[in-house]
Structure formats: C-alpha cells, structure tokens
XYZ file of C-alpha atoms in Angstrom:
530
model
C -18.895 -16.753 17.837
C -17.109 -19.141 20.166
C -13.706 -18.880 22.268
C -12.289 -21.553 19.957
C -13.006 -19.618 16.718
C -11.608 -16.406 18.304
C -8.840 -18.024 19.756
C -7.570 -20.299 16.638
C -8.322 -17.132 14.508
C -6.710 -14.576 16.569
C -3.210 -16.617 16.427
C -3.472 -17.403 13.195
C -3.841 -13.635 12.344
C -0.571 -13.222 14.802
C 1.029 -15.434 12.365
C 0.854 -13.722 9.487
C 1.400 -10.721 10.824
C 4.326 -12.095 12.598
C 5.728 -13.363 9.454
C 4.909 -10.225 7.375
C 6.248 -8.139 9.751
C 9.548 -10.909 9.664
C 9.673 -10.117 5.686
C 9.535 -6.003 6.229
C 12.444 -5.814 8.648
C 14.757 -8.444 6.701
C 13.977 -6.205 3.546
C 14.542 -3.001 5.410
C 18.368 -4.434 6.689
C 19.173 -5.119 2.870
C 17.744 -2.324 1.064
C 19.945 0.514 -0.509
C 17.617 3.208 0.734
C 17.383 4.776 -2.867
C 14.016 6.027 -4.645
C 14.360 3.202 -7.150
C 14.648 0.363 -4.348
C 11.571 2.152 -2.225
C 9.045 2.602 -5.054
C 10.233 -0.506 -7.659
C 11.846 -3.094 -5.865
C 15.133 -2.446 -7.582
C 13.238 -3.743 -10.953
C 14.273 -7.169 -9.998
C 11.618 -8.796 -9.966
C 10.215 -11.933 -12.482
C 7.060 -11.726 -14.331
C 5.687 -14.632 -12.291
C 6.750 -13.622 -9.241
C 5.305 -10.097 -10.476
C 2.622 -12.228 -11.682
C 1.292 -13.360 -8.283
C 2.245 -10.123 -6.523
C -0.232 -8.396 -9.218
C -3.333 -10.772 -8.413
C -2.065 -10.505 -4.900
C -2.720 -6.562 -4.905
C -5.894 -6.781 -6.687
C -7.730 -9.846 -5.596
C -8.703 -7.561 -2.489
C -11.058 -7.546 0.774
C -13.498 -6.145 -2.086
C -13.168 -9.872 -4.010
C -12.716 -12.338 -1.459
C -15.389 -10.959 0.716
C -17.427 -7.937 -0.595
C -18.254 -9.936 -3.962
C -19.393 -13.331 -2.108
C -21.874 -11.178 0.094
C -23.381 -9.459 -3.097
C -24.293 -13.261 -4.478
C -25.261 -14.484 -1.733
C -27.598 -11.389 -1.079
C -28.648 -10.279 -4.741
C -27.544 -13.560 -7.119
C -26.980 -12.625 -10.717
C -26.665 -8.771 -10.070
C -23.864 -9.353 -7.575
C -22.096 -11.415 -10.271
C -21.635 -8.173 -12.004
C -18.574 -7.495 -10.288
C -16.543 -11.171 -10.779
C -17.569 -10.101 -14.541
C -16.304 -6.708 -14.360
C -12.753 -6.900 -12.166
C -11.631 -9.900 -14.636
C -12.708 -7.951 -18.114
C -10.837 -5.087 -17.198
C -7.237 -7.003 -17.643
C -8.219 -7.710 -21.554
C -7.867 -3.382 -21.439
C -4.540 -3.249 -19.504
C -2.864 -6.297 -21.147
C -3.957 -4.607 -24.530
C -3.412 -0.706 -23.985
C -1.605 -0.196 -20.864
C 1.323 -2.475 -19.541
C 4.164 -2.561 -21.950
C 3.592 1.489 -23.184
C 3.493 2.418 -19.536
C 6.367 0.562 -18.685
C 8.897 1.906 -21.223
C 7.289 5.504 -20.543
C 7.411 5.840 -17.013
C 9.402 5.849 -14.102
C 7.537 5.031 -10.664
C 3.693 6.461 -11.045
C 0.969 7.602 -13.556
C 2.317 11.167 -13.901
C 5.686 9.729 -14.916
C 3.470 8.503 -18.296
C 2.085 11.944 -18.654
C 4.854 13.712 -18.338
C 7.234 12.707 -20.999
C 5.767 15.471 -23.295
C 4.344 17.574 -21.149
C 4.943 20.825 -19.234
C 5.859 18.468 -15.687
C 4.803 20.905 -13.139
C 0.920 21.316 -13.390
C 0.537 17.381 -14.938
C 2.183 15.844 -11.680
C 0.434 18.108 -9.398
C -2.367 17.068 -11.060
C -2.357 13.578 -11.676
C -0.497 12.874 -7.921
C -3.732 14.542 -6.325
C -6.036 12.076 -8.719
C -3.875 9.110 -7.735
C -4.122 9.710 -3.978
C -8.418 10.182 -3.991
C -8.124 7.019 -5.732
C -5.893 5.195 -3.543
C -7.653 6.744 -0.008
C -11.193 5.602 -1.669
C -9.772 2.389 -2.099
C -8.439 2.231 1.406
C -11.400 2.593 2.935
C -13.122 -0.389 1.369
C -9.960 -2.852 3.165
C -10.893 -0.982 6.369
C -14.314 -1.532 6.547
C -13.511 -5.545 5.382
C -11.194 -5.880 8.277
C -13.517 -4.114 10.481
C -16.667 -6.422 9.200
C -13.982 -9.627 9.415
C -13.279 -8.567 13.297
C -16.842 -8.239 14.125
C -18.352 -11.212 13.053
C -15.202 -12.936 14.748
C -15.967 -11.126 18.509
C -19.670 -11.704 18.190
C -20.791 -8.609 15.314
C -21.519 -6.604 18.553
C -18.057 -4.758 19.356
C -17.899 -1.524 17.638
C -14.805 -1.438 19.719
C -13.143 -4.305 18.602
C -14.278 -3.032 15.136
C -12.548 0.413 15.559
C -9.437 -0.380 17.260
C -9.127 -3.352 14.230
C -9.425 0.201 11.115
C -6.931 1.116 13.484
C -4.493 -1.524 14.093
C -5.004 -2.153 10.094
C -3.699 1.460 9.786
C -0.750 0.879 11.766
C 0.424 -2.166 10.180
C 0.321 -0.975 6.402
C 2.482 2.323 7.241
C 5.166 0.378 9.467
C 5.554 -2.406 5.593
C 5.604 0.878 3.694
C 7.855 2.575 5.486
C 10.438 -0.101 6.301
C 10.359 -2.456 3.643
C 9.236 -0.362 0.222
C 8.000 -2.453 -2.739
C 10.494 -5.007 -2.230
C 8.454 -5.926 1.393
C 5.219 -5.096 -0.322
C 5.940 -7.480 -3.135
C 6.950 -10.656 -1.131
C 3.707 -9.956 1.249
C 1.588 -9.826 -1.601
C 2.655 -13.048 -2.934
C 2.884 -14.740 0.262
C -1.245 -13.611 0.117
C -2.001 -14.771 -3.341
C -0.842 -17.970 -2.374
C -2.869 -18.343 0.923
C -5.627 -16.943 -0.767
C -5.892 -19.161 -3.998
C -5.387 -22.095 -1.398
C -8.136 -21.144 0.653
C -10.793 -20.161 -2.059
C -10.103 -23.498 -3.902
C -10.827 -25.906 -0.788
C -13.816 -23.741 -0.229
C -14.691 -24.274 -4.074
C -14.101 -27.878 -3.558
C -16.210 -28.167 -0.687
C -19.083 -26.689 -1.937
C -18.849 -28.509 -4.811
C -18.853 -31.558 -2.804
C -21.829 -30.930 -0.930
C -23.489 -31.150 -3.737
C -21.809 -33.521 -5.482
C -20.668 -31.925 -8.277
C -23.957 -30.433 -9.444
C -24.059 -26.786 -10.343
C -27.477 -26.927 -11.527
C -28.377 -28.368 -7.987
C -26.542 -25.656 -6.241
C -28.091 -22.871 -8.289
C -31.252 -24.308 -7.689
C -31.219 -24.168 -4.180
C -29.873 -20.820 -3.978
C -32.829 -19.533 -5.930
C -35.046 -21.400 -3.449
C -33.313 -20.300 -0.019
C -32.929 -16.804 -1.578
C -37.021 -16.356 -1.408
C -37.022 -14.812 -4.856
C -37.254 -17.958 -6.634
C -35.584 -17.853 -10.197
C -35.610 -14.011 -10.027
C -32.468 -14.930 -8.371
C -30.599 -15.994 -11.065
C -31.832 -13.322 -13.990
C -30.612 -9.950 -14.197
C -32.449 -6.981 -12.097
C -32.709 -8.108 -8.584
C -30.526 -5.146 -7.802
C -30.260 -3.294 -10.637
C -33.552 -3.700 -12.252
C -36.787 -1.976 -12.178
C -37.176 1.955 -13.353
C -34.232 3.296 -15.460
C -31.897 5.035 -12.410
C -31.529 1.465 -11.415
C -30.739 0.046 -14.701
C -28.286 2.961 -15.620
C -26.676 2.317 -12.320
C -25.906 -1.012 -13.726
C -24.291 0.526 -16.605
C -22.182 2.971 -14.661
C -21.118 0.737 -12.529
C -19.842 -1.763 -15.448
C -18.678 0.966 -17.280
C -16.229 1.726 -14.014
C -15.061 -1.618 -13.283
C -14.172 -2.370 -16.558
C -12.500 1.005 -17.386
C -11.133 1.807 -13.765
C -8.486 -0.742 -13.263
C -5.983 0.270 -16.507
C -6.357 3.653 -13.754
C -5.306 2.189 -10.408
C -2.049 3.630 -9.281
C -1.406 0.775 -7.215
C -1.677 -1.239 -10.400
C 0.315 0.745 -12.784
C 3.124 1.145 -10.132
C 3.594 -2.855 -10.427
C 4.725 -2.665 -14.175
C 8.082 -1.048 -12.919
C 9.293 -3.848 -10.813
C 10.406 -5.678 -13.609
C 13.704 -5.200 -15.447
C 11.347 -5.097 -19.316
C 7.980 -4.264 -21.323
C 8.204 -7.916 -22.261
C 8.441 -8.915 -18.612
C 5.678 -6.588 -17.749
C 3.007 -8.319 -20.351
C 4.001 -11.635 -19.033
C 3.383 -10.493 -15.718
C -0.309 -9.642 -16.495
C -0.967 -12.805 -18.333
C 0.073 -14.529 -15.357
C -2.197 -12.431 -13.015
C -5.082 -12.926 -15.613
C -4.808 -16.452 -15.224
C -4.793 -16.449 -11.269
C -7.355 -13.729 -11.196
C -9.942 -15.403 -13.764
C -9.230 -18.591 -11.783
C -10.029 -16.693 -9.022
C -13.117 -14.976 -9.425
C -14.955 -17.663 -11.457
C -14.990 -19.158 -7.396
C -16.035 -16.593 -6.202
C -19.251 -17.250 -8.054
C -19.067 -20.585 -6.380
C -18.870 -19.136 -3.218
C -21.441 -16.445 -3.433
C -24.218 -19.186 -4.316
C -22.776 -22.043 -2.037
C -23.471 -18.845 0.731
C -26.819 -18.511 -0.680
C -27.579 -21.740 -0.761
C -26.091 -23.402 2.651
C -26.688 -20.578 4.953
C -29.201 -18.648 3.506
C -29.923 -14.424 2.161
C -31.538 -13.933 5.894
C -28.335 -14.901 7.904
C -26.405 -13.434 6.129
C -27.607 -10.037 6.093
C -28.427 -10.606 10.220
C -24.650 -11.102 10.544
C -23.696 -8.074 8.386
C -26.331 -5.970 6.132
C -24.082 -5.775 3.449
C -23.041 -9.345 3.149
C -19.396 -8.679 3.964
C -19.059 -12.030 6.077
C -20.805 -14.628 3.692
C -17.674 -16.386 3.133
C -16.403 -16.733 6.570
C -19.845 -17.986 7.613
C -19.717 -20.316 4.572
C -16.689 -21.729 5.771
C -18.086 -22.516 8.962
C -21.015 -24.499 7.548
C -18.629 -26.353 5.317
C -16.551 -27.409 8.371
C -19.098 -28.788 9.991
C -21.537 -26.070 11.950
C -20.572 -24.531 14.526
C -18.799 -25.751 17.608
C -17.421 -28.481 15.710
C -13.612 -28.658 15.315
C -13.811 -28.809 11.655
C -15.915 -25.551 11.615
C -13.943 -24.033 13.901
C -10.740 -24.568 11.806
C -12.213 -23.954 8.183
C -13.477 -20.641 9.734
C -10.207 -19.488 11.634
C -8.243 -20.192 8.290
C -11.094 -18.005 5.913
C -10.315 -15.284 8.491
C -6.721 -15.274 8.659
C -6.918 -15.122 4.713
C -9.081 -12.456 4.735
C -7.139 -10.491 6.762
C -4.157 -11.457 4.872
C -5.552 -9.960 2.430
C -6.387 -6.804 3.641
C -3.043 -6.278 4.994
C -1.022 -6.949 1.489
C -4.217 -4.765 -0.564
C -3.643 -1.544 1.865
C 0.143 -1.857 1.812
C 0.718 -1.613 -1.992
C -2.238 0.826 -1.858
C -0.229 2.901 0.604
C 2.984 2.276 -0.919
C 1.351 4.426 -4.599
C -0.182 6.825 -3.304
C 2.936 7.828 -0.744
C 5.030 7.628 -4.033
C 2.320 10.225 -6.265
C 2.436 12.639 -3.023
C 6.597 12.644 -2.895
C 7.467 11.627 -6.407
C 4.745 13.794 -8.239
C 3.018 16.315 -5.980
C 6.516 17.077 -3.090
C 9.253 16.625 -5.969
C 7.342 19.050 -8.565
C 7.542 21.770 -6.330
C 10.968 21.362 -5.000
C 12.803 19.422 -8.014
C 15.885 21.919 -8.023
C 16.828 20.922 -4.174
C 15.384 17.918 -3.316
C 17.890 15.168 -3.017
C 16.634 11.485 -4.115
C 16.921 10.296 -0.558
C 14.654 13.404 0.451
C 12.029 12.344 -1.317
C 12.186 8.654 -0.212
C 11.535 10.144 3.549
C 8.547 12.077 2.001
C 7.096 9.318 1.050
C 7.488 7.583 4.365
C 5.899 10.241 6.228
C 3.178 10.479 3.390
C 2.312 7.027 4.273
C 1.638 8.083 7.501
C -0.656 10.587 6.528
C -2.889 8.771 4.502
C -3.210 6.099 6.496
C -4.299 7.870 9.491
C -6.859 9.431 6.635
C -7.792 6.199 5.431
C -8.454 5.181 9.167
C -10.640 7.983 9.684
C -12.655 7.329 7.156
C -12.813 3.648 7.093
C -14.566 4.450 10.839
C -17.215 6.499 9.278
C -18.221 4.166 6.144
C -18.237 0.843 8.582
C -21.704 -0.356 7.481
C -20.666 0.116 3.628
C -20.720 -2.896 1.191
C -16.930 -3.289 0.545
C -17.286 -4.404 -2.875
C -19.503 -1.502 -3.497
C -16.754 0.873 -2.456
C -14.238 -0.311 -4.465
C -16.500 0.298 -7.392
C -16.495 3.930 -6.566
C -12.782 3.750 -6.508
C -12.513 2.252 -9.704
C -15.286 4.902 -11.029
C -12.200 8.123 -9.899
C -9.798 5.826 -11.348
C -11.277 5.570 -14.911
C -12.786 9.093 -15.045
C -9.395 11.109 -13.936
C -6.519 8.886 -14.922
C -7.733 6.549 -17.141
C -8.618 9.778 -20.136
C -5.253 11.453 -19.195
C -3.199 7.992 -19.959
C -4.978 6.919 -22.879
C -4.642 10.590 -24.868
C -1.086 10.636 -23.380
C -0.046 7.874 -25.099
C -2.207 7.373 -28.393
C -2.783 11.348 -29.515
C -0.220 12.943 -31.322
C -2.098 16.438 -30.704
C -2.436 16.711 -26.874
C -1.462 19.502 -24.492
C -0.159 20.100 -21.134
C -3.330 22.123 -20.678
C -5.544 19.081 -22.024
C -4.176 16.862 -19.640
C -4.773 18.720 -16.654
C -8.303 19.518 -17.883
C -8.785 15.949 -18.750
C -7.506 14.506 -14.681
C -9.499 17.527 -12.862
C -12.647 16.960 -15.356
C -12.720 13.610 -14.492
C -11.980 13.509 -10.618
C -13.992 16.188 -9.951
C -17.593 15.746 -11.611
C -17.045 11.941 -10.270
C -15.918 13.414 -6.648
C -18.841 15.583 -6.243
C -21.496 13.455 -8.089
C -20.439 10.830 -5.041
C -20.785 13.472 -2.514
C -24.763 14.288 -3.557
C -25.542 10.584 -4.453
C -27.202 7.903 -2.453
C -24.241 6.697 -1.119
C -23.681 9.714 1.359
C -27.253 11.045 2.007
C -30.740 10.165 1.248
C -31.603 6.463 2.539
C -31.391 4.462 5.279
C -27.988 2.546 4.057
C -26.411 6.204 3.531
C -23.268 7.475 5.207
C -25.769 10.300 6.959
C -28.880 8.323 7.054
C -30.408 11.431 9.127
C -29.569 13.933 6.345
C -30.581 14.125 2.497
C -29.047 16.586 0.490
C -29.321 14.184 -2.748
C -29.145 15.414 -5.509
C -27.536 12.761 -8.405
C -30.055 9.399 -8.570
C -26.879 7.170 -9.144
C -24.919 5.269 -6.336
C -21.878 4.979 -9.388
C -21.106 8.073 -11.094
C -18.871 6.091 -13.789
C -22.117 6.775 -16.351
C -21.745 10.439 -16.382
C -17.650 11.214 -15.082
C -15.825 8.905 -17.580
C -17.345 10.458 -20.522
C -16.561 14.168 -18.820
C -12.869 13.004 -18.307
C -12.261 12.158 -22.092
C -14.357 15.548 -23.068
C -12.360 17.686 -20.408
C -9.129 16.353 -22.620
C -10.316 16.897 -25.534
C -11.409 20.675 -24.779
C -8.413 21.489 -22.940
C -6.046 20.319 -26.286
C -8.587 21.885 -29.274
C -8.683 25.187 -26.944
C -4.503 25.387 -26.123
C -2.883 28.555 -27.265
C 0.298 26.313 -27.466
C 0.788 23.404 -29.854
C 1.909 19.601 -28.683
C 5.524 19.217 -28.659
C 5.559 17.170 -31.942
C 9.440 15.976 -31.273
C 8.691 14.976 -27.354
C 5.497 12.855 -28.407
C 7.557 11.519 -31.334
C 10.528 10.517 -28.744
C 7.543 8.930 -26.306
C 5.822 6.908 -29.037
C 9.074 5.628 -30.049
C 10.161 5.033 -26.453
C 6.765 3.350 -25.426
C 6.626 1.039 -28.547
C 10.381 -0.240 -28.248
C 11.806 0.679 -24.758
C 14.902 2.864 -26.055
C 15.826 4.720 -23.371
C 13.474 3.231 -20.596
C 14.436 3.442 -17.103
C-alpha cells in the first residue's frame, strides 16, 4: 500500500481517537463516580440515542469486515451470518429486553438472581459472561490487526502486534475513565460513521453497475471460478454431513447467542424504562437490518470487482475485502479518489473496533466486580469499591484479550464471533430464559444450566478444528481433534437447557414460589425496578 494511503489513514485514525479520547476525559470530569453512573450511564439515556449506541456495539469488526470477506470468498454460505446477526433481534425484542430490564440491575446475574440463592448464581454467571466477552475480544483484535496490515503492506507482523496492543490500551483507558456514559457517546459517534460509510460504498457499487443486482451477482459467480455454485447453498458448508451440521450449529448460535451477550443485555439499563428499552431495540433493528442487507452488497461487489484470488492473497480469511473494495471504487490505486475512499473504510473500521471492545470491556469488568468481586465480599465492600474493581478488571482482561488476539491473528473474524455467540447461547442464554419463564427453577438448576452450557461448548472448541487439526488451525503443527465441528452451538445449546432442567427436577429444595411470584410481577410491569 502507498505512503498516501498510510498517511491519510493513519491521521484519520488519530482523529478519532483524538476525539474519542476528547469524549472519555470530558465524561470522566462530570461523572459522580458511583456504580450506577460507571456501569449505566446514570439511566439517562433515550431509546434512540440507546438505539444507535446498541447497533453501534453490535455492528462489530465481525460485520463490517469479517462478513464482507466470507461473501466475497464463499458467496451464499458467507451470507449466513448477515441472516443470522439480524434474526436474532426478533428473539431479544420478543423475550429479552423489557423482562430484563425491570429485573435487573447492571448484568445477566442481576436477572438470575432475583429468586435465587445470589452467591453461587453470580459466581457463576459473572465467569460465563467474561469467556463470552474475552472470546469476543479477540475477534476486534485480530480485525484491527488484519485492518493494520493490509494498511503497512500485509507484511508487518510488527505493526500487526503492536496495533492488538495499542487496541488494548485504548479500550481500558474509555473504560476506566469515562464508564458507559463515554462508552455510549463513542458508540454512537461509530454507528454514525459507520452507516455513512457502508451506504456510499452500497451506492457505489450499485453504480458501477448501474443499478443491476442481477448483473452484479452474475459477475461475482463468474470472477468467483465456481460459477453459479456461488450463489446456492454448500460452497462452505456443503458436502458430507459434519459440514452441513456445521451449518446448523452455527445458525443455531447466531440466532440464539445474541439475547446472551453481556455487552448487549448491559445496554437495556441505560434507559430510565422497559418501554424505553423496547424502543431502543426497534431502533437498532432498523439500523442493523439496514445495515447488514449492505453488507451483502459489499461482499459480492468484493467478489465481483476485485476478485476471490486477491482477496484471499491480501488476507486468507477475507478480513480486508471491504477496504480493498473501497479502493477499487475510488478509482484503483494511486489515484486520489482511491486513496481517500480507502483511508475513510479504514478509519471506520477501526472506529469500530475501538467502540465494539470498549462496551465489551466495560460488561465483562462489571460481571467480574458486580457479580464475581461483590458476591464474595457483599458485607464490606463499599459501592465505590467495587467501581475501582471494575477498573482494574478492565485492565486485566484486556491485557488477556491482547494476548490472545496475538495468537488467533490468521482467524476469520466473523468466524470468531460465531464461537462467541455459540458460549453466549449455550451458558447464559438457558439460565435467562428458565429464570424468567419457569415458575419451578432452582438455584441449583441455574448453576447447572450456565456451567452445562459454557463448559461442553468451552471444551468442544478446545478439541475442534478451530485449535488443532488443519492447516487454518490455531496449532497447525499439532492435532489433538477430537469434535468434527468448527461451531459447537449444535451440541452445547441443547446441553445448557438439559443441565437446567436436571439441576431443578433433581433439587432437594423447592423454588421460592413468593420470590418468582415478586419477579414475574416485577418483570411484566416494572414495580419496583431500579
């Protein structure tokens, strides 16, 4: 790449980070410095504004970037995941954002909690919520580590490192200055830049082919060298059955997993009201639909215009179609358009990345002191103890996240979020619904239900294809494979909801029929709601 891509680029990261950076420390001046203000924002905020911060947290490196590649690489298959990511809000709109509002507090365990025995179900659901968050870390690391690459030349594992690294930095300094107040203003400041920059790239590609879709599908089935394979189902996940039930697991997760993201669920309490918090999701829905229907665009206007080949020489796992696709649009490279269109798609990307890993951070700090550090010292903890937890838990995992963002590098981004979202669905998602919907379950069946979720879908990762066993493993060198799947969603979702429903039938104690009965009223008409 030329000096004029990495120089426009490079400032226009500066920018943002300049300004982001701007937002933190005027937040951290006015803030009250209590648990409330770190982990909600004070509960101040409007649905839209909620609204955009919401599509701002979850439209992530994985989307703008990861999803592109996987059309441009694998057509149809790859479009899978714009499929998925949007079908999963018709489950949290419908099941999840008003009941968890008026039942919790800050995080997930919050939900469970209200009629169970605290101690074990916060321990428990805090450690799910962190594996989920730090798996979902890891994906934004590798994208800004695959965005900094293909900027310097895709040659500097340096410049690749020291970028998981500076990314690190950054998203513990927002969390612990600003809080969700700083979070919530980045992340709408990056929903904004990044609806602006994926509709003139939709536009564009549009325009090159003047409007016709059938043209443009066309010509990404004939650049892609499969022909109209391409565009049917099974280029990735067809042939024998593992490959076809890895399809399924992998829908199963991405449509289940996202009513389980902490970092999702924590956004419902930064609005004063369960009302506000379902009008906050059907604002997201409508800038995240809008959203990933272009990605679509994108990911065949990659195939298409540049081509399967290049973009796999530039980065096997098609993490820099778009960026490369913005280049072509401008004009090729070396020419001033390209070299604008391109510095912009960058700076959005990394915009991205930056707003995705600090709400990440900013749940997962909150489960360790809120659920895991406060359930062991509840009696003598002070409120403004646990806020400084939470700051130093941010450094923690993000010097985790860091770590391991350095060892998955070569990982499709999209691809790891999908494992994310598998945790997510198999250890929180069980423990939430049952929580909230079954009269009859136990403390004992909730922390059965988290730790027979997490763990099955935990190990079946560890002996999969992802870590050993091929060439595009984690340790290529080694194979201690022993699960077919790359998604264990298939097999740990259903062990989740079984776990639950073992632990309650087998309980020596009953439910607490008068706590569920206060929760259910409390969930369906907000008496009493924080």
């Amino acid at each position: 790449m030329n000096a004029d891509h990495q120089t426009l680029a490079l400032v226009l990261f500066s920018v943002f980070i300049a300004v982001t950076l701007g937002i933190t420390t005027w937040v951290s001046r006015n803030r009250r410095g209590s648990a409330e203000e770190f982990y909600a924002g004070g509960r101040l905020f409007s649905p839209l504004e909620n609204g955009f911060a919401i599509a701002g947290d979850y439209m992530s490196a994985a989307s703008f970037l990861g999803i592109s590649g996987l059309i441009a690489l694998y057509g149809y298959d790859g479009m899978l995941y714009s499929v998925g990511f949007l079908v999963a809000w018709l489950v949290v709109l419908l099941l999840v954002a008003e009941l968890v509002r008026n039942c919790g507090r800050f995080t997930l365990a919050d939900v469970v909690a209200a009629r169970m025995a605290e101690r074990p179900v916060r321990i428990a659901a805090g450690t799910s919520s962190v594996a989920v968050s730090v798996l979902y870390l890891v994906a934004q690391m590798v994208g800004a580590g695959s965005l900094v690459a293909l900027l310097l030349g895709g040659s500097s594992e340096a410049a690749r490192s020291w970028t998981v690294i500076g990314v690190g930095a950054l998203m513990v300094i927002y969390v612990s200055l600003g809080g969700m107040r700083a979070t919530t203003w980045i992340q709408i400041v990056k929903a904004v830049l990044l609806m602006a920059g994926t509709i003139t790239l939709t536009v564009l590609v549009l325009l090159r082919f003047h409007g016709d879709v059938n043209s443009l599908l066309s010509t990404a089935a004939e650049r892609s060298g499969h022909g109209l394979d391409f565009l049917a189902p099974g280029l990735r996940y067809g042939g024998d059955w593992t490959a076809r039930l890895d399809f399924i697991s992998l829908g199963l997760a991405l449509v289940l997993g996202t009513a389980g993201l902490p970092h999702i669920l924590s956004r419902f309490y930064t609005v004063p009201t369960a009302r506000a918090a379902r009008r906050s999701v059907v604002w997201s829905i409508g800038l995240i639909g809008s959203f990933y229907l272009m990605t679509i665009v994108l990911g065949f206007g990659a195939a298409a215009l540049i081509g399967p080949d290049e973009v796999r020489a530039s980065n096997a796992s098609g993490n820099t179609a778009v960026p490369l696709l913005a280049l072509d649009l401008g004009g090729g490279a070396g020419s001033t358009g390209g070299t604008v269109l391109f510095a912009v798609v960058a700076a959005v990307a990394f915009a991205t990345i930056l707003a995705v890993v600090a709400g990440i951070t900013l749940a997962s700090s909150a489960s360790v002191a809120h659920d895991l550090y406060a359930s062991l010292r509840r009696r003598h903890a002070k409120q403004y103890s646990e806020v400084t937890v939470a700051r130093v838990a941010a450094a923690v995992i993000g010097a985790a996240a860091i770590g391991l963002g350095l060892l998955a590098r070569d990982l499709n981004v999209a691809f790891l979020v999908g494992l994310a979202f598998a945790v997510a669905a198999s250890a929180n998602l069980p423990v939430l619904l049952y929580s909230l919907f079954w009269r009859r379950f136990t403390t004992r069946g909730a922390v059965w239900s988290v730790y027979g979720g997490l763990v099955p879908a935990v190990l079946l990762v560890l002996v999969s294809p992802v870590v050993s066993g091929s060439p595009e493993s984690l340790f290529p060198g080694v194979d201690f494979q022993l699960f077919p799947l790359q998604n264990p969603g298939v097999v740990s979702i259903p062990l989740g909801f079984l776990a639950g429903w073992l632990g309650t039938v087998t309980s020596p104690e009953p439910s607490d029929e008068a706590r569920h009965a206060e929760t259910e009223v409390r969930s369906l008409t907000g008496a009493g709601a924080a």
